[in-house]
mmCIF file of C-alpha atoms in Angstrom:
data_model
loop_
_atom_site.group_PDB
_atom_site.id
_atom_site.type_symbol
_atom_site.label_atom_id
_atom_site.label_comp_id
_atom_site.label_asym_id
_atom_site.label_seq_id
_atom_site.Cartn_x
_atom_site.Cartn_y
_atom_site.Cartn_z
ATOM 1 C CA MET P 1 49.951 124.811 124.993
ATOM 2 C CA MET P 2 49.429 124.902 121.357
ATOM 3 C CA HIS P 3 47.070 122.447 120.005
ATOM 4 C CA ARG P 4 47.128 120.957 116.913
ATOM 5 C CA PRO P 5 44.485 120.134 114.949
ATOM 6 C CA PRO P 6 44.175 116.096 114.557
ATOM 7 C CA GLU P 7 46.025 114.137 111.267
ATOM 8 C CA HIS P 8 42.721 112.751 110.904
ATOM 9 C CA LEU P 9 39.604 112.861 112.316
ATOM 10 C CA THR P 10 37.268 109.675 112.034
ATOM 11 C CA LEU P 11 33.138 110.527 110.650
ATOM 12 C CA GLN P 12 32.670 109.589 114.490
ATOM 13 C CA GLU P 13 34.541 112.607 115.369
ATOM 14 C CA THR P 14 32.702 114.858 112.628
ATOM 15 C CA ALA P 15 30.319 117.337 112.314
ATOM 16 C CA LEU P 16 28.806 118.823 109.288
ATOM 17 C CA PHE P 17 26.875 122.701 109.378
ATOM 18 C CA LEU P 18 25.548 122.495 105.486
ATOM 19 C CA ASP P 19 24.561 125.857 104.215
ATOM 20 C CA PHE P 20 20.894 125.141 102.242
ATOM 21 C CA ASP P 21 21.318 128.535 99.620
ATOM 22 C CA GLY P 22 24.030 128.374 97.445
ATOM 23 C CA THR P 23 25.976 124.918 98.668
ATOM 24 C CA LEU P 24 22.783 122.490 98.685
ATOM 25 C CA VAL P 25 20.411 124.376 96.214
ATOM 26 C CA ARG P 26 21.085 127.149 93.908
ATOM 27 C CA PHE P 27 21.075 130.575 95.510
ATOM 28 C CA ASP P 28 18.281 132.313 93.636
ATOM 29 C CA ARG P 29 17.173 135.000 95.104
ATOM 30 C CA PRO P 30 16.150 133.190 98.358
ATOM 31 C CA ASP P 31 13.347 135.702 99.537
ATOM 32 C CA ARG P 32 11.146 134.991 96.501
ATOM 33 C CA SER P 33 12.076 131.637 94.900
ATOM 34 C CA VAL P 34 11.260 128.272 96.635
ATOM 35 C CA PRO P 35 13.831 125.764 95.183
ATOM 36 C CA VAL P 36 13.575 122.246 94.607
ATOM 37 C CA VAL P 37 14.932 119.443 96.986
ATOM 38 C CA ASP P 38 14.647 116.585 94.835
ATOM 39 C CA ALA P 39 15.680 112.703 95.598
ATOM 40 C CA GLY P 40 18.880 113.171 95.167
ATOM 41 C CA LEU P 41 19.655 115.444 97.206
ATOM 42 C CA ARG P 42 17.591 114.053 100.044
ATOM 43 C CA SER P 43 19.527 110.275 99.594
ATOM 44 C CA LEU P 44 22.341 112.225 100.109
ATOM 45 C CA VAL P 45 21.524 113.574 103.179
ATOM 46 C CA VAL P 46 20.415 110.588 104.543
ATOM 47 C CA GLU P 47 23.440 108.974 103.803
ATOM 48 C CA LEU P 48 25.545 111.777 105.153
ATOM 49 C CA LEU P 49 22.775 111.000 108.641
ATOM 50 C CA GLY P 50 23.971 107.685 108.595
ATOM 51 C CA ALA P 51 27.489 108.067 108.422
ATOM 52 C CA LEU P 52 28.277 111.191 110.586
ATOM 53 C CA ASP P 53 25.622 109.210 113.389
ATOM 54 C CA GLY P 54 22.446 111.486 113.002
ATOM 55 C CA ALA P 55 25.212 115.036 113.403
ATOM 56 C CA LEU P 56 24.293 117.000 110.541
ATOM 57 C CA ALA P 57 22.912 120.212 110.260
ATOM 58 C CA ILE P 58 21.593 122.411 107.854
ATOM 59 C CA ILE P 59 22.188 126.029 108.102
ATOM 60 C CA SER P 60 19.630 129.075 106.482
ATOM 61 C CA GLY P 61 18.358 132.307 106.243
ATOM 62 C CA ARG P 62 15.317 130.573 105.765
ATOM 63 C CA ALA P 63 12.138 130.086 108.344
ATOM 64 C CA LEU P 64 12.733 126.057 110.235
ATOM 65 C CA ASP P 65 9.059 125.452 108.621
ATOM 66 C CA THR P 66 9.995 125.940 105.118
ATOM 67 C CA LEU P 67 13.359 123.767 105.587
ATOM 68 C CA ASP P 68 11.420 120.951 106.945
ATOM 69 C CA ASP P 69 8.785 121.369 103.900
ATOM 70 C CA LEU P 70 11.880 121.377 101.104
ATOM 71 C CA PHE P 71 13.232 118.287 102.962
ATOM 72 C CA ALA P 72 10.045 116.331 103.936
ATOM 73 C CA PRO P 73 9.802 113.932 105.431
ATOM 74 C CA LEU P 74 13.039 114.605 106.603
ATOM 75 C CA ARG P 75 13.787 116.217 109.681
ATOM 76 C CA LEU P 76 16.778 117.814 110.422
ATOM 77 C CA ALA P 77 18.796 119.677 113.010
ATOM 78 C CA ALA P 78 18.854 122.831 111.843
ATOM 79 C CA ALA P 79 19.376 126.937 112.271
ATOM 80 C CA GLY P 80 16.904 129.436 110.244
ATOM 81 C CA GLU P 81 16.383 132.565 110.024
ATOM 82 C CA HIS P 82 20.141 133.750 110.104
ATOM 83 C CA GLY P 83 21.191 131.920 113.071
ATOM 84 C CA SER P 84 17.591 133.476 115.282
ATOM 85 C CA ALA P 85 15.719 130.408 115.092
ATOM 86 C CA TRP P 86 16.997 126.425 115.406
ATOM 87 C CA ARG P 87 16.440 122.911 116.697
ATOM 88 C CA ILE P 88 19.427 121.423 118.476
ATOM 89 C CA ALA P 89 18.376 117.780 117.220
ATOM 90 C CA PRO P 90 15.257 116.171 114.549
ATOM 91 C CA ASP P 91 12.962 115.151 117.698
ATOM 92 C CA ALA P 92 13.817 119.139 119.798
ATOM 93 C CA PRO P 93 11.488 121.603 120.017
ATOM 94 C CA GLN P 94 12.181 125.086 117.959
ATOM 95 C CA GLN P 95 13.884 128.004 119.535
ATOM 96 C CA SER P 96 14.694 131.410 118.793
ATOM 97 C CA ILE P 97 15.706 134.779 120.376
ATOM 98 C CA ASP P 98 14.008 136.973 122.129
ATOM 99 C CA VAL P 99 13.381 140.081 120.069
ATOM 100 C CA CYS P 100 12.963 143.631 121.456
ATOM 101 C CA ALA P 101 10.687 145.926 120.845
ATOM 102 C CA ASP P 102 13.738 148.305 118.887
ATOM 103 C CA LEU P 103 13.837 146.159 116.416
ATOM 104 C CA ARG P 104 9.912 146.013 115.468
ATOM 105 C CA ALA P 105 10.755 150.152 114.803
ATOM 106 C CA LEU P 106 14.030 149.186 112.786
ATOM 107 C CA PRO P 107 12.520 148.041 109.364
ATOM 108 C CA ALA P 108 10.513 151.814 108.784
ATOM 109 C CA ALA P 109 14.030 153.400 109.171
ATOM 110 C CA CYS P 110 16.308 151.268 107.174
ATOM 111 C CA ARG P 111 13.830 152.152 103.985
ATOM 112 C CA ALA P 112 14.101 155.173 104.474
ATOM 113 C CA LEU P 113 17.643 154.631 104.353
ATOM 114 C CA LEU P 114 17.973 152.176 101.591
ATOM 115 C CA ALA P 115 15.950 154.904 99.480
ATOM 116 C CA ARG P 116 19.139 156.534 99.035
ATOM 117 C CA PHE P 117 20.825 153.456 97.445
ATOM 118 C CA PRO P 118 19.171 152.465 94.483
ATOM 119 C CA GLY P 119 19.689 148.208 94.085
ATOM 120 C CA VAL P 120 19.854 147.113 97.871
ATOM 121 C CA GLY P 121 16.280 145.862 99.134
ATOM 122 C CA LEU P 122 15.593 145.076 102.455
ATOM 123 C CA GLU P 123 13.768 141.741 103.876
ATOM 124 C CA VAL P 124 12.281 141.711 107.272
ATOM 125 C CA LYS P 125 12.388 138.074 109.048
ATOM 126 C CA PRO P 126 10.461 137.763 112.294
ATOM 127 C CA ASN P 127 13.931 137.729 114.079
ATOM 128 C CA SER P 128 15.977 139.585 111.632
ATOM 129 C CA LEU P 129 16.538 141.998 108.791
ATOM 130 C CA VAL P 130 18.302 141.231 105.717
ATOM 131 C CA LEU P 131 19.867 143.227 103.031
ATOM 132 C CA HIS P 132 19.787 141.881 99.351
ATOM 133 C CA LEU P 133 21.564 143.897 96.433
ATOM 134 C CA HIS P 134 19.611 142.928 93.341
#
């Protein structure tokens, strides 16, 4: 049986998963910069939360604590650190993947390999590694 998308979605049938860097704020070296979540953006997010009955989440490579600080006093459903940490609702506890010991040994090996590739940087997050072109 083939499923077709609905011809029209209502707001009650819609959820938004919004990328932070590059969508909500300018993508500007996320491993080093601190973007500004101004009153206009905060107001827009509050309006969307109301219209979607709370079905909105922020997705980011940044840590959830950083997102909380940027959006304060709002606390949002979010996924951070490239999906390795998440909170399914504003009042839910933060969860994260269990990192095996092997992952903790990877940064040194990656740095040695990346020494051969100028312009590629390594960002080490608590539960993931990120490559950036500089």
